[in-house]
Amino acid sequence: MAYDYSDLNGMHIDILREIANIGTGNAATSLASMLQRKVDIQVPVVSFLDYQAVTDKLGGPETLMVGMMLTLNDDVSGMMMFLMKEQFAHMVLNGLLGQSFQNFTEVDEMGLSAMQEIGNIMAGSYVNAISQITGLTINISPPDITIDMIGSILSVPAIHFANISDKVIFIEDEFGGETNSDEVSNILLIPDVDSLEKILERLGAGL
C-alpha cells in the first residue's frame, strides 16, 4: 500500500513533536556553547503545512531569510532546511564574531561561513535526535546556504518533492537568554515517505 504525508494523524504529530523537543534541546545546548551564554528554549511548535502556509507563516514570499538546505542519506533519505530571519542571524553573528548588521546585504563571506556552520550544527541536533530515539543511521550533507526571499528558497524543495507531498513538517523554535528578546528559527523536515514510515515504525506508530 502506498502512503503519503496525508496519512499522518494526531499520534504521528505527537511523535514528531517529541523528536522536535529533543532536537531543540540539543540545538540549545550547542548554541549556548558556541555563543558562550545561556540559551533558554520554548516548547517547539510542530505543524504539518503546505508550502503556501509555510510562506505565509514566515512573513510572505518576499521576506528575506537565510536558507540552508541539507540532504539526508543512509537509513533515512530526504531533505532538511534550516531557516533564519534577520534577528536570529544577528544574534548568531554578534555572538560569534562581534558583528552587527542592519540587513542581510551587509553580511560578508566570514558571516556567511559562520551562519553555515551554525546551520550545520543546528540541523545536526535534529538528526541526532531522530537517530537517538530510533537507532537509525542518518548522515547529512554539508549545507548549501543562500540569502533570498522565502518564496524562492521554498521553490527548491517544492520542485524536488513534488511527487511525494505538497506538505512538510514545519518546526518553529524560539530561543531566549540573557536579553529580553526572543529569536526564532525554523526547520523544515522533509523525509521521503518510506523514510518517514521507517521512523514511525521504529517508534511503534507506523503509517
mmCIF file of C-alpha atoms in Angstrom:
data_model
loop_
_atom_site.group_PDB
_atom_site.id
_atom_site.type_symbol
_atom_site.label_atom_id
_atom_site.label_comp_id
_atom_site.label_asym_id
_atom_site.label_seq_id
_atom_site.Cartn_x
_atom_site.Cartn_y
_atom_site.Cartn_z
ATOM 1 C CA MET A 1 0.000 0.000 0.000
ATOM 2 C CA ALA A 2 1.360 3.431 -0.910
ATOM 3 C CA TYR A 3 1.362 6.151 1.721
ATOM 4 C CA ASP A 4 1.871 9.869 1.598
ATOM 5 C CA TYR A 5 2.078 12.672 4.128
ATOM 6 C CA SER A 6 -1.720 12.981 4.238
ATOM 7 C CA ASP A 7 -1.789 9.712 6.205
ATOM 8 C CA LEU A 8 -0.213 11.413 9.231
ATOM 9 C CA ASN A 9 -2.580 11.684 12.185
ATOM 10 C CA GLY A 10 -2.536 13.285 15.633
ATOM 11 C CA MET A 11 -0.495 10.472 17.154
ATOM 12 C CA HIS A 12 2.151 10.827 14.457
ATOM 13 C CA ILE A 13 2.331 14.578 15.023
ATOM 14 C CA ASP A 14 2.783 13.957 18.767
ATOM 15 C CA ILE A 15 5.743 11.684 17.997
ATOM 16 C CA LEU A 16 7.254 14.269 15.654
ATOM 17 C CA ARG A 17 6.744 16.880 18.370
ATOM 18 C CA GLU A 18 8.733 14.746 20.810
ATOM 19 C CA ILE A 19 11.531 14.410 18.252
ATOM 20 C CA ALA A 20 11.459 18.214 17.903
ATOM 21 C CA ASN A 21 11.617 18.635 21.691
ATOM 22 C CA ILE A 22 14.777 16.534 21.874
ATOM 23 C CA GLY A 23 16.272 18.210 18.811
ATOM 24 C CA THR A 24 15.554 21.685 20.173
ATOM 25 C CA GLY A 25 17.173 20.791 23.482
ATOM 26 C CA ASN A 26 20.255 19.555 21.651
ATOM 27 C CA ALA A 27 20.293 22.695 19.497
ATOM 28 C CA ALA A 28 20.015 25.000 22.517
ATOM 29 C CA THR A 29 22.948 23.245 24.196
ATOM 30 C CA SER A 30 25.062 23.606 21.059
ATOM 31 C CA LEU A 31 24.017 27.236 20.590
ATOM 32 C CA ALA A 32 24.831 28.106 24.215
ATOM 33 C CA SER A 33 28.278 26.531 23.850
ATOM 34 C CA MET A 34 29.032 28.409 20.641
ATOM 35 C CA LEU A 35 27.757 31.764 21.888
ATOM 36 C CA GLN A 36 29.141 31.216 25.404
ATOM 37 C CA ARG A 37 25.954 32.387 27.056
ATOM 38 C CA LYS A 38 22.792 30.922 28.497
ATOM 39 C CA VAL A 39 20.159 29.992 25.934
ATOM 40 C CA ASP A 40 16.596 29.288 27.028
ATOM 41 C CA ILE A 41 14.110 27.476 24.829
ATOM 42 C CA GLN A 42 10.359 27.353 24.475
ATOM 43 C CA VAL A 43 8.472 24.194 23.556
ATOM 44 C CA PRO A 44 8.800 23.948 19.767
ATOM 45 C CA VAL A 45 5.704 24.274 17.627
ATOM 46 C CA VAL A 46 5.353 21.404 15.145
ATOM 47 C CA SER A 47 2.952 21.775 12.226
ATOM 48 C CA PHE A 48 2.150 19.845 9.079
ATOM 49 C CA LEU A 49 1.810 22.555 6.432
ATOM 50 C CA ASP A 50 1.755 23.051 2.677
ATOM 51 C CA TYR A 51 4.332 25.359 1.124
ATOM 52 C CA GLN A 52 1.942 28.300 0.832
ATOM 53 C CA ALA A 53 1.098 28.073 4.537
ATOM 54 C CA VAL A 54 4.808 27.952 5.404
ATOM 55 C CA THR A 55 5.428 31.009 3.226
ATOM 56 C CA ASP A 56 2.602 32.916 4.915
ATOM 57 C CA LYS A 57 3.796 31.898 8.391
ATOM 58 C CA LEU A 58 7.276 33.220 7.638
ATOM 59 C CA GLY A 59 6.017 36.643 6.583
ATOM 60 C CA GLY A 60 5.120 36.243 2.912
ATOM 61 C CA PRO A 61 7.036 35.274 -0.247
ATOM 62 C CA GLU A 62 9.210 38.436 -0.338
ATOM 63 C CA THR A 63 10.568 38.055 3.220
ATOM 64 C CA LEU A 64 14.370 37.820 3.145
ATOM 65 C CA MET A 65 15.819 34.886 5.082
ATOM 66 C CA VAL A 66 18.920 32.749 5.335
ATOM 67 C CA GLY A 67 18.116 29.317 3.965
ATOM 68 C CA MET A 68 20.321 26.259 4.339
ATOM 69 C CA MET A 69 19.463 23.045 2.559
ATOM 70 C CA LEU A 70 20.885 19.680 3.599
ATOM 71 C CA THR A 71 20.189 16.239 2.197
ATOM 72 C CA LEU A 72 19.624 13.190 4.405
ATOM 73 C CA ASN A 73 21.009 9.793 3.487
ATOM 74 C CA ASP A 74 21.748 6.249 4.740
ATOM 75 C CA ASP A 75 18.767 4.793 6.684
ATOM 76 C CA VAL A 76 16.723 7.957 6.103
ATOM 77 C CA SER A 77 16.527 9.831 2.811
ATOM 78 C CA GLY A 78 15.131 13.273 2.237
ATOM 79 C CA MET A 79 15.852 16.926 2.770
ATOM 80 C CA MET A 80 16.101 19.341 5.676
ATOM 81 C CA MET A 81 16.081 23.124 5.565
ATOM 82 C CA PHE A 82 17.234 25.441 8.347
ATOM 83 C CA LEU A 83 15.810 28.955 8.081
ATOM 84 C CA MET A 84 16.914 32.107 9.894
ATOM 85 C CA LYS A 85 15.285 35.523 9.944
ATOM 86 C CA GLU A 86 17.428 38.641 10.398
ATOM 87 C CA GLN A 87 17.099 38.815 14.179
ATOM 88 C CA PHE A 88 18.275 35.225 14.658
ATOM 89 C CA ALA A 89 21.152 35.714 12.207
ATOM 90 C CA HIS A 90 22.098 38.920 14.009
ATOM 91 C CA MET A 91 22.200 37.091 17.357
ATOM 92 C CA VAL A 92 24.430 34.412 15.881
ATOM 93 C CA LEU A 93 26.883 36.748 14.162
ATOM 94 C CA ASN A 94 27.053 39.148 17.075
ATOM 95 C CA GLY A 95 27.716 36.281 19.471
ATOM 96 C CA LEU A 96 30.299 34.509 17.311
ATOM 97 C CA LEU A 97 32.058 37.343 15.521
ATOM 98 C CA GLY A 98 31.017 40.501 17.332
ATOM 99 C CA GLN A 99 29.431 41.690 14.086
ATOM 100 C CA SER A 100 26.294 43.807 13.893
ATOM 101 C CA PHE A 101 24.372 44.481 10.706
ATOM 102 C CA GLN A 102 21.273 46.377 9.660
ATOM 103 C CA ASN A 103 20.233 43.984 6.905
ATOM 104 C CA PHE A 104 21.462 40.941 5.035
ATOM 105 C CA THR A 105 23.260 42.993 2.364
ATOM 106 C CA GLU A 106 25.927 43.800 4.975
ATOM 107 C CA VAL A 107 26.810 40.148 5.680
ATOM 108 C CA ASP A 108 30.297 39.301 4.372
ATOM 109 C CA GLU A 109 31.894 35.955 3.479
ATOM 110 C CA MET A 110 33.011 35.374 7.069
ATOM 111 C CA GLY A 111 29.459 35.974 8.247
ATOM 112 C CA LEU A 112 28.066 33.555 5.672
ATOM 113 C CA SER A 113 30.578 30.932 6.723
ATOM 114 C CA ALA A 114 29.643 31.376 10.383
ATOM 115 C CA MET A 115 25.932 31.043 9.631
ATOM 116 C CA GLN A 116 26.610 27.957 7.526
ATOM 117 C CA GLU A 117 28.405 26.353 10.454
ATOM 118 C CA ILE A 118 25.533 27.246 12.789
ATOM 119 C CA GLY A 119 23.061 25.726 10.352
ATOM 120 C CA ASN A 120 25.096 22.558 10.106
ATOM 121 C CA ILE A 121 25.266 22.173 13.884
ATOM 122 C CA MET A 122 21.607 23.055 14.457
ATOM 123 C CA ALA A 123 20.369 20.684 11.748
ATOM 124 C CA GLY A 124 22.685 18.008 13.119
ATOM 125 C CA SER A 125 20.973 18.399 16.503
ATOM 126 C CA TYR A 126 17.672 17.278 14.995
ATOM 127 C CA VAL A 127 19.219 14.453 13.004
ATOM 128 C CA ASN A 128 20.938 13.204 16.149
ATOM 129 C CA ALA A 129 17.599 13.348 17.985
ATOM 130 C CA ILE A 130 15.984 11.109 15.368
ATOM 131 C CA SER A 131 18.956 8.724 15.466
ATOM 132 C CA GLN A 132 18.945 8.579 19.280
ATOM 133 C CA ILE A 133 15.338 7.512 19.630
ATOM 134 C CA THR A 134 15.060 5.284 16.537
ATOM 135 C CA GLY A 135 18.502 3.688 16.280
ATOM 136 C CA LEU A 136 18.610 4.652 12.599
ATOM 137 C CA THR A 137 21.824 5.839 10.962
ATOM 138 C CA ILE A 138 21.396 9.235 9.316
ATOM 139 C CA ASN A 139 24.069 11.356 7.696
ATOM 140 C CA ILE A 140 23.645 14.885 6.387
ATOM 141 C CA SER A 141 25.392 16.692 3.568
ATOM 142 C CA PRO A 142 27.222 19.990 4.098
ATOM 143 C CA PRO A 143 24.607 22.761 3.893
ATOM 144 C CA ASP A 144 24.076 24.859 0.790
ATOM 145 C CA ILE A 145 23.439 28.411 2.008
ATOM 146 C CA THR A 146 21.585 31.247 0.353
ATOM 147 C CA ILE A 147 20.106 34.589 1.358
ATOM 148 C CA ASP A 148 16.950 35.090 -0.658
ATOM 149 C CA MET A 149 13.222 35.665 -0.494
ATOM 150 C CA ILE A 150 11.442 32.806 1.237
ATOM 151 C CA GLY A 151 9.262 32.202 -1.820
ATOM 152 C CA SER A 152 12.383 31.469 -3.869
ATOM 153 C CA ILE A 153 14.011 29.380 -1.127
ATOM 154 C CA LEU A 154 10.960 27.146 -0.756
ATOM 155 C CA SER A 155 10.679 26.593 -4.501
ATOM 156 C CA VAL A 156 13.629 24.163 -4.263
ATOM 157 C CA PRO A 157 12.023 21.516 -2.018
ATOM 158 C CA ALA A 158 8.639 22.150 -3.644
ATOM 159 C CA ILE A 159 10.088 21.074 -7.003
ATOM 160 C CA HIS A 160 12.255 18.220 -5.712
ATOM 161 C CA PHE A 161 9.499 16.681 -3.594
ATOM 162 C CA ALA A 162 6.515 17.442 -5.827
ATOM 163 C CA ASN A 163 5.991 13.712 -6.417
ATOM 164 C CA ILE A 164 5.981 12.938 -2.678
ATOM 165 C CA SER A 165 3.839 15.557 -0.994
ATOM 166 C CA ASP A 166 2.878 19.211 -1.119
ATOM 167 C CA LYS A 167 3.293 19.348 2.663
ATOM 168 C CA VAL A 168 6.290 19.500 5.009
ATOM 169 C CA ILE A 169 6.976 19.029 8.706
ATOM 170 C CA PHE A 170 7.450 22.592 9.969
ATOM 171 C CA ILE A 171 9.240 23.133 13.301
ATOM 172 C CA GLU A 172 9.323 26.582 14.899
ATOM 173 C CA ASP A 173 11.891 27.119 17.665
ATOM 174 C CA GLU A 174 12.056 30.116 19.973
ATOM 175 C CA PHE A 175 15.303 30.818 21.782
ATOM 176 C CA GLY A 176 15.898 33.380 24.519
ATOM 177 C CA GLY A 177 18.541 34.051 27.135
ATOM 178 C CA GLU A 178 20.314 36.970 28.684
ATOM 179 C CA THR A 179 18.399 39.601 26.732
ATOM 180 C CA ASN A 180 14.680 40.250 26.815
ATOM 181 C CA SER A 181 14.274 39.396 23.145
ATOM 182 C CA ASP A 182 13.436 36.033 21.639
ATOM 183 C CA GLU A 183 14.853 34.773 18.370
ATOM 184 C CA VAL A 184 13.022 32.295 16.178
ATOM 185 C CA SER A 185 14.490 29.766 13.783
ATOM 186 C CA ASN A 186 12.677 27.218 11.681
ATOM 187 C CA ILE A 187 13.355 23.710 10.488
ATOM 188 C CA LEU A 188 11.644 22.113 7.510
ATOM 189 C CA LEU A 189 11.931 18.343 7.723
ATOM 190 C CA ILE A 190 11.093 16.501 4.517
ATOM 191 C CA PRO A 191 11.925 12.785 4.700
ATOM 192 C CA ASP A 192 10.716 10.699 1.791
ATOM 193 C CA VAL A 193 7.624 8.667 2.607
ATOM 194 C CA ASP A 194 9.473 5.354 3.026
ATOM 195 C CA SER A 195 11.864 7.006 5.470
ATOM 196 C CA LEU A 196 9.023 8.635 7.405
ATOM 197 C CA GLU A 197 7.324 5.244 7.649
ATOM 198 C CA LYS A 198 10.589 3.732 8.897
ATOM 199 C CA ILE A 199 10.960 6.404 11.595
ATOM 200 C CA LEU A 200 7.386 5.989 12.803
ATOM 201 C CA GLU A 201 7.577 2.185 12.754
ATOM 202 C CA ARG A 202 10.673 2.289 14.977
ATOM 203 C CA LEU A 203 8.588 4.297 17.432
ATOM 204 C CA GLY A 204 5.652 1.901 17.311
ATOM 205 C CA ALA A 205 3.367 4.046 15.191
ATOM 206 C CA GLY A 206 3.696 3.100 11.552
ATOM 207 C CA LEU A 207 1.546 4.781 8.928
#
